Amino acid sequence: MDFSNYNKEMLTIDLAKANVAAIKYFAFFALIFGLPYYFIWGFNSKPIFENENLILNIAFPFFLFLFGIVIHELVHGFFFAKYAEKGFKSVKFGVLWKMLTPYAHCKEPLK
């Protein structure tokens, strides 16, 4: 692939700003969907988990959330690999522990 007609430009996203924006969006949508749910069903709606084990009720959604994050990053990696010349050899997965941010990164331009 000939890249002589392209200009390389470094673009970065400030992760702190991205995390703050994500929290704002979460709060916004929690209000939009949570308030109507509360007014329709109240707190006495049938629990999703009828298990009395509090630890299980807390741990299951947490691990389900973590599993969803892994699947989300794998989807990014899959499509990076699909459009990268070297496939999965060009895809890097990791976590920025300081910001608790998982990522999938492609080391080459995509087709």
JSON list of C-alpha atoms in Angstrom, two decimals:
[
{"chain": "A", "resi": 1, "resn": "MET", "atom": "CA", "xyz": [0.00, 0.00, 0.00]},
{"chain": "A", "resi": 2, "resn": "ASP", "atom": "CA", "xyz": [1.40, 3.39, -0.99]},
{"chain": "A", "resi": 3, "resn": "PHE", "atom": "CA", "xyz": [1.25, 5.98, 1.80]},
{"chain": "A", "resi": 4, "resn": "SER", "atom": "CA", "xyz": [3.22, 8.72, 0.04]},
{"chain": "A", "resi": 5, "resn": "ASN", "atom": "CA", "xyz": [0.11, 10.90, -0.45]},
{"chain": "A", "resi": 6, "resn": "TYR", "atom": "CA", "xyz": [-0.88, 10.72, 3.22]},
{"chain": "A", "resi": 7, "resn": "ASN", "atom": "CA", "xyz": [0.10, 13.00, 6.08]},
{"chain": "A", "resi": 8, "resn": "LYS", "atom": "CA", "xyz": [0.78, 11.32, 9.41]},
{"chain": "A", "resi": 9, "resn": "GLU", "atom": "CA", "xyz": [-0.94, 13.06, 12.29]},
{"chain": "A", "resi": 10, "resn": "MET", "atom": "CA", "xyz": [-0.69, 11.98, 15.92]},
{"chain": "A", "resi": 11, "resn": "LEU", "atom": "CA", "xyz": [-4.07, 12.07, 17.62]},
{"chain": "A", "resi": 12, "resn": "THR", "atom": "CA", "xyz": [-4.53, 11.24, 21.28]},
{"chain": "A", "resi": 13, "resn": "ILE", "atom": "CA", "xyz": [-7.43, 11.14, 23.67]},
{"chain": "A", "resi": 14, "resn": "ASP", "atom": "CA", "xyz": [-6.96, 12.44, 27.20]},
{"chain": "A", "resi": 15, "resn": "LEU", "atom": "CA", "xyz": [-8.05, 9.41, 29.23]},
{"chain": "A", "resi": 16, "resn": "ALA", "atom": "CA", "xyz": [-8.98, 11.45, 32.29]},
{"chain": "A", "resi": 17, "resn": "LYS", "atom": "CA", "xyz": [-11.35, 13.57, 30.19]},
{"chain": "A", "resi": 18, "resn": "ALA", "atom": "CA", "xyz": [-12.72, 10.46, 28.48]},
{"chain": "A", "resi": 19, "resn": "ASN", "atom": "CA", "xyz": [-13.42, 8.81, 31.84]},
{"chain": "A", "resi": 20, "resn": "VAL", "atom": "CA", "xyz": [-15.15, 11.94, 33.16]},
{"chain": "A", "resi": 21, "resn": "ALA", "atom": "CA", "xyz": [-17.26, 12.10, 29.99]},
{"chain": "A", "resi": 22, "resn": "ALA", "atom": "CA", "xyz": [-18.17, 8.41, 30.39]},
{"chain": "A", "resi": 23, "resn": "ILE", "atom": "CA", "xyz": [-19.32, 9.02, 33.97]},
{"chain": "A", "resi": 24, "resn": "LYS", "atom": "CA", "xyz": [-21.43, 11.97, 32.83]},
{"chain": "A", "resi": 25, "resn": "TYR", "atom": "CA", "xyz": [-23.06, 9.90, 30.07]},
{"chain": "A", "resi": 26, "resn": "PHE", "atom": "CA", "xyz": [-23.68, 7.05, 32.50]},
{"chain": "A", "resi": 27, "resn": "ALA", "atom": "CA", "xyz": [-25.36, 9.39, 35.00]},
{"chain": "A", "resi": 28, "resn": "PHE", "atom": "CA", "xyz": [-27.44, 11.01, 32.26]},
{"chain": "A", "resi": 29, "resn": "PHE", "atom": "CA", "xyz": [-28.73, 7.71, 30.86]},
{"chain": "A", "resi": 30, "resn": "ALA", "atom": "CA", "xyz": [-29.21, 6.24, 34.33]},
{"chain": "A", "resi": 31, "resn": "LEU", "atom": "CA", "xyz": [-31.57, 9.14, 35.07]},
{"chain": "A", "resi": 32, "resn": "ILE", "atom": "CA", "xyz": [-33.36, 8.90, 31.72]},
{"chain": "A", "resi": 33, "resn": "PHE", "atom": "CA", "xyz": [-34.00, 5.16, 32.04]},
{"chain": "A", "resi": 34, "resn": "GLY", "atom": "CA", "xyz": [-33.83, 4.70, 35.81]},
{"chain": "A", "resi": 35, "resn": "LEU", "atom": "CA", "xyz": [-36.41, 7.28, 36.86]},
{"chain": "A", "resi": 36, "resn": "PRO", "atom": "CA", "xyz": [-39.19, 6.02, 34.55]},
{"chain": "A", "resi": 37, "resn": "TYR", "atom": "CA", "xyz": [-38.42, 2.45, 35.67]},
{"chain": "A", "resi": 38, "resn": "TYR", "atom": "CA", "xyz": [-38.69, 3.50, 39.31]},
{"chain": "A", "resi": 39, "resn": "PHE", "atom": "CA", "xyz": [-41.96, 5.37, 38.78]},
{"chain": "A", "resi": 40, "resn": "ILE", "atom": "CA", "xyz": [-43.49, 2.45, 36.86]},
{"chain": "A", "resi": 41, "resn": "TRP", "atom": "CA", "xyz": [-42.19, -0.49, 38.92]},
{"chain": "A", "resi": 42, "resn": "GLY", "atom": "CA", "xyz": [-40.88, 1.01, 42.17]},
{"chain": "A", "resi": 43, "resn": "PHE", "atom": "CA", "xyz": [-38.37, -0.76, 44.34]},
{"chain": "A", "resi": 44, "resn": "ASN", "atom": "CA", "xyz": [-40.68, -3.74, 44.85]},
{"chain": "A", "resi": 45, "resn": "SER", "atom": "CA", "xyz": [-40.19, -5.11, 41.36]},
{"chain": "A", "resi": 46, "resn": "LYS", "atom": "CA", "xyz": [-39.24, -8.79, 41.19]},
{"chain": "A", "resi": 47, "resn": "PRO", "atom": "CA", "xyz": [-35.49, -9.10, 41.81]},
{"chain": "A", "resi": 48, "resn": "ILE", "atom": "CA", "xyz": [-33.41, -10.38, 38.93]},
{"chain": "A", "resi": 49, "resn": "PHE", "atom": "CA", "xyz": [-31.60, -12.71, 41.30]},
{"chain": "A", "resi": 50, "resn": "GLU", "atom": "CA", "xyz": [-33.73, -14.46, 43.89]},
{"chain": "A", "resi": 51, "resn": "ASN", "atom": "CA", "xyz": [-30.62, -15.82, 45.56]},
{"chain": "A", "resi": 52, "resn": "GLU", "atom": "CA", "xyz": [-30.29, -14.65, 49.17]},
{"chain": "A", "resi": 53, "resn": "ASN", "atom": "CA", "xyz": [-26.48, -14.68, 48.95]},
{"chain": "A", "resi": 54, "resn": "LEU", "atom": "CA", "xyz": [-25.44, -11.01, 48.99]},
{"chain": "A", "resi": 55, "resn": "ILE", "atom": "CA", "xyz": [-21.89, -11.75, 47.83]},
{"chain": "A", "resi": 56, "resn": "LEU", "atom": "CA", "xyz": [-23.19, -13.63, 44.79]},
{"chain": "A", "resi": 57, "resn": "ASN", "atom": "CA", "xyz": [-25.65, -10.83, 44.00]},
{"chain": "A", "resi": 58, "resn": "ILE", "atom": "CA", "xyz": [-22.80, -8.31, 43.99]},
{"chain": "A", "resi": 59, "resn": "ALA", "atom": "CA", "xyz": [-20.09, -10.48, 42.41]},
{"chain": "A", "resi": 60, "resn": "PHE", "atom": "CA", "xyz": [-22.10, -11.80, 39.46]},
{"chain": "A", "resi": 61, "resn": "PRO", "atom": "CA", "xyz": [-22.90, -8.40, 37.89]},
{"chain": "A", "resi": 62, "resn": "PHE", "atom": "CA", "xyz": [-19.31, -7.27, 38.54]},
{"chain": "A", "resi": 63, "resn": "PHE", "atom": "CA", "xyz": [-17.82, -10.28, 36.74]},
{"chain": "A", "resi": 64, "resn": "LEU", "atom": "CA", "xyz": [-20.43, -9.99, 33.99]},
{"chain": "A", "resi": 65, "resn": "PHE", "atom": "CA", "xyz": [-19.35, -6.36, 33.52]},
{"chain": "A", "resi": 66, "resn": "LEU", "atom": "CA", "xyz": [-15.66, -7.39, 33.33]},
{"chain": "A", "resi": 67, "resn": "PHE", "atom": "CA", "xyz": [-16.53, -10.13, 30.83]},
{"chain": "A", "resi": 68, "resn": "GLY", "atom": "CA", "xyz": [-18.36, -7.54, 28.71]},
{"chain": "A", "resi": 69, "resn": "ILE", "atom": "CA", "xyz": [-15.29, -5.28, 28.72]},
{"chain": "A", "resi": 70, "resn": "VAL", "atom": "CA", "xyz": [-13.08, -8.14, 27.52]},
{"chain": "A", "resi": 71, "resn": "ILE", "atom": "CA", "xyz": [-15.56, -9.03, 24.75]},
{"chain": "A", "resi": 72, "resn": "HIS", "atom": "CA", "xyz": [-15.78, -5.35, 23.76]},
{"chain": "A", "resi": 73, "resn": "GLU", "atom": "CA", "xyz": [-12.00, -5.07, 23.35]},
{"chain": "A", "resi": 74, "resn": "LEU", "atom": "CA", "xyz": [-11.86, -8.39, 21.48]},
{"chain": "A", "resi": 75, "resn": "VAL", "atom": "CA", "xyz": [-14.40, -7.01, 18.99]},
{"chain": "A", "resi": 76, "resn": "HIS", "atom": "CA", "xyz": [-12.12, -4.00, 18.44]},
{"chain": "A", "resi": 77, "resn": "GLY", "atom": "CA", "xyz": [-9.15, -6.34, 18.00]},
{"chain": "A", "resi": 78, "resn": "PHE", "atom": "CA", "xyz": [-11.04, -8.58, 15.59]},
{"chain": "A", "resi": 79, "resn": "PHE", "atom": "CA", "xyz": [-11.88, -5.71, 13.27]},
{"chain": "A", "resi": 80, "resn": "PHE", "atom": "CA", "xyz": [-8.39, -4.23, 13.56]},
{"chain": "A", "resi": 81, "resn": "ALA", "atom": "CA", "xyz": [-7.01, -7.63, 12.53]},
{"chain": "A", "resi": 82, "resn": "LYS", "atom": "CA", "xyz": [-9.51, -7.94, 9.69]},
{"chain": "A", "resi": 83, "resn": "TYR", "atom": "CA", "xyz": [-8.32, -4.68, 8.12]},
{"chain": "A", "resi": 84, "resn": "ALA", "atom": "CA", "xyz": [-4.61, -4.83, 9.03]},
{"chain": "A", "resi": 85, "resn": "GLU", "atom": "CA", "xyz": [-2.18, -6.42, 6.59]},
{"chain": "A", "resi": 86, "resn": "LYS", "atom": "CA", "xyz": [-0.51, -8.55, 9.27]},
{"chain": "A", "resi": 87, "resn": "GLY", "atom": "CA", "xyz": [-3.74, -9.56, 11.00]},
{"chain": "A", "resi": 88, "resn": "PHE", "atom": "CA", "xyz": [-3.60, -10.25, 14.72]},
{"chain": "A", "resi": 89, "resn": "LYS", "atom": "CA", "xyz": [0.19, -9.77, 14.71]},
{"chain": "A", "resi": 90, "resn": "SER", "atom": "CA", "xyz": [-0.56, -6.03, 14.46]},
{"chain": "A", "resi": 91, "resn": "VAL", "atom": "CA", "xyz": [-3.06, -5.96, 17.33]},
{"chain": "A", "resi": 92, "resn": "LYS", "atom": "CA", "xyz": [-2.00, -5.23, 20.90]},
{"chain": "A", "resi": 93, "resn": "PHE", "atom": "CA", "xyz": [-4.28, -5.63, 23.91]},
{"chain": "A", "resi": 94, "resn": "GLY", "atom": "CA", "xyz": [-3.59, -4.20, 27.33]},
{"chain": "A", "resi": 95, "resn": "VAL", "atom": "CA", "xyz": [-4.70, -2.18, 30.33]},
{"chain": "A", "resi": 96, "resn": "LEU", "atom": "CA", "xyz": [-3.53, 1.26, 31.38]},
{"chain": "A", "resi": 97, "resn": "TRP", "atom": "CA", "xyz": [-3.59, 0.46, 35.09]},
{"chain": "A", "resi": 98, "resn": "LYS", "atom": "CA", "xyz": [-3.18, 4.07, 36.21]},
{"chain": "A", "resi": 99, "resn": "MET", "atom": "CA", "xyz": [-6.52, 4.93, 34.59]},
{"chain": "A", "resi": 100, "resn": "LEU", "atom": "CA", "xyz": [-8.07, 1.41, 34.77]},
{"chain": "A", "resi": 101, "resn": "THR", "atom": "CA", "xyz": [-8.58, 1.61, 31.01]},
{"chain": "A", "resi": 102, "resn": "PRO", "atom": "CA", "xyz": [-8.45, -1.52, 28.83]},
{"chain": "A", "resi": 103, "resn": "TYR", "atom": "CA", "xyz": [-7.49, -1.03, 25.21]},
{"chain": "A", "resi": 104, "resn": "ALA", "atom": "CA", "xyz": [-7.00, -2.69, 21.84]},
{"chain": "A", "resi": 105, "resn": "HIS", "atom": "CA", "xyz": [-4.44, -1.01, 19.60]},
{"chain": "A", "resi": 106, "resn": "CYS", "atom": "CA", "xyz": [-3.46, -1.62, 15.99]},
{"chain": "A", "resi": 107, "resn": "LYS", "atom": "CA", "xyz": [0.22, -1.03, 15.25]},
{"chain": "A", "resi": 108, "resn": "GLU", "atom": "CA", "xyz": [-0.28, -0.34, 11.53]},
{"chain": "A", "resi": 109, "resn": "PRO", "atom": "CA", "xyz": [-2.66, 1.69, 9.35]},
{"chain": "A", "resi": 110, "resn": "LEU", "atom": "CA", "xyz": [-5.89, -0.07, 8.48]},
{"chain": "A", "resi": 111, "resn": "LYS", "atom": "CA", "xyz": [-6.92, -0.81, 4.89]}
]
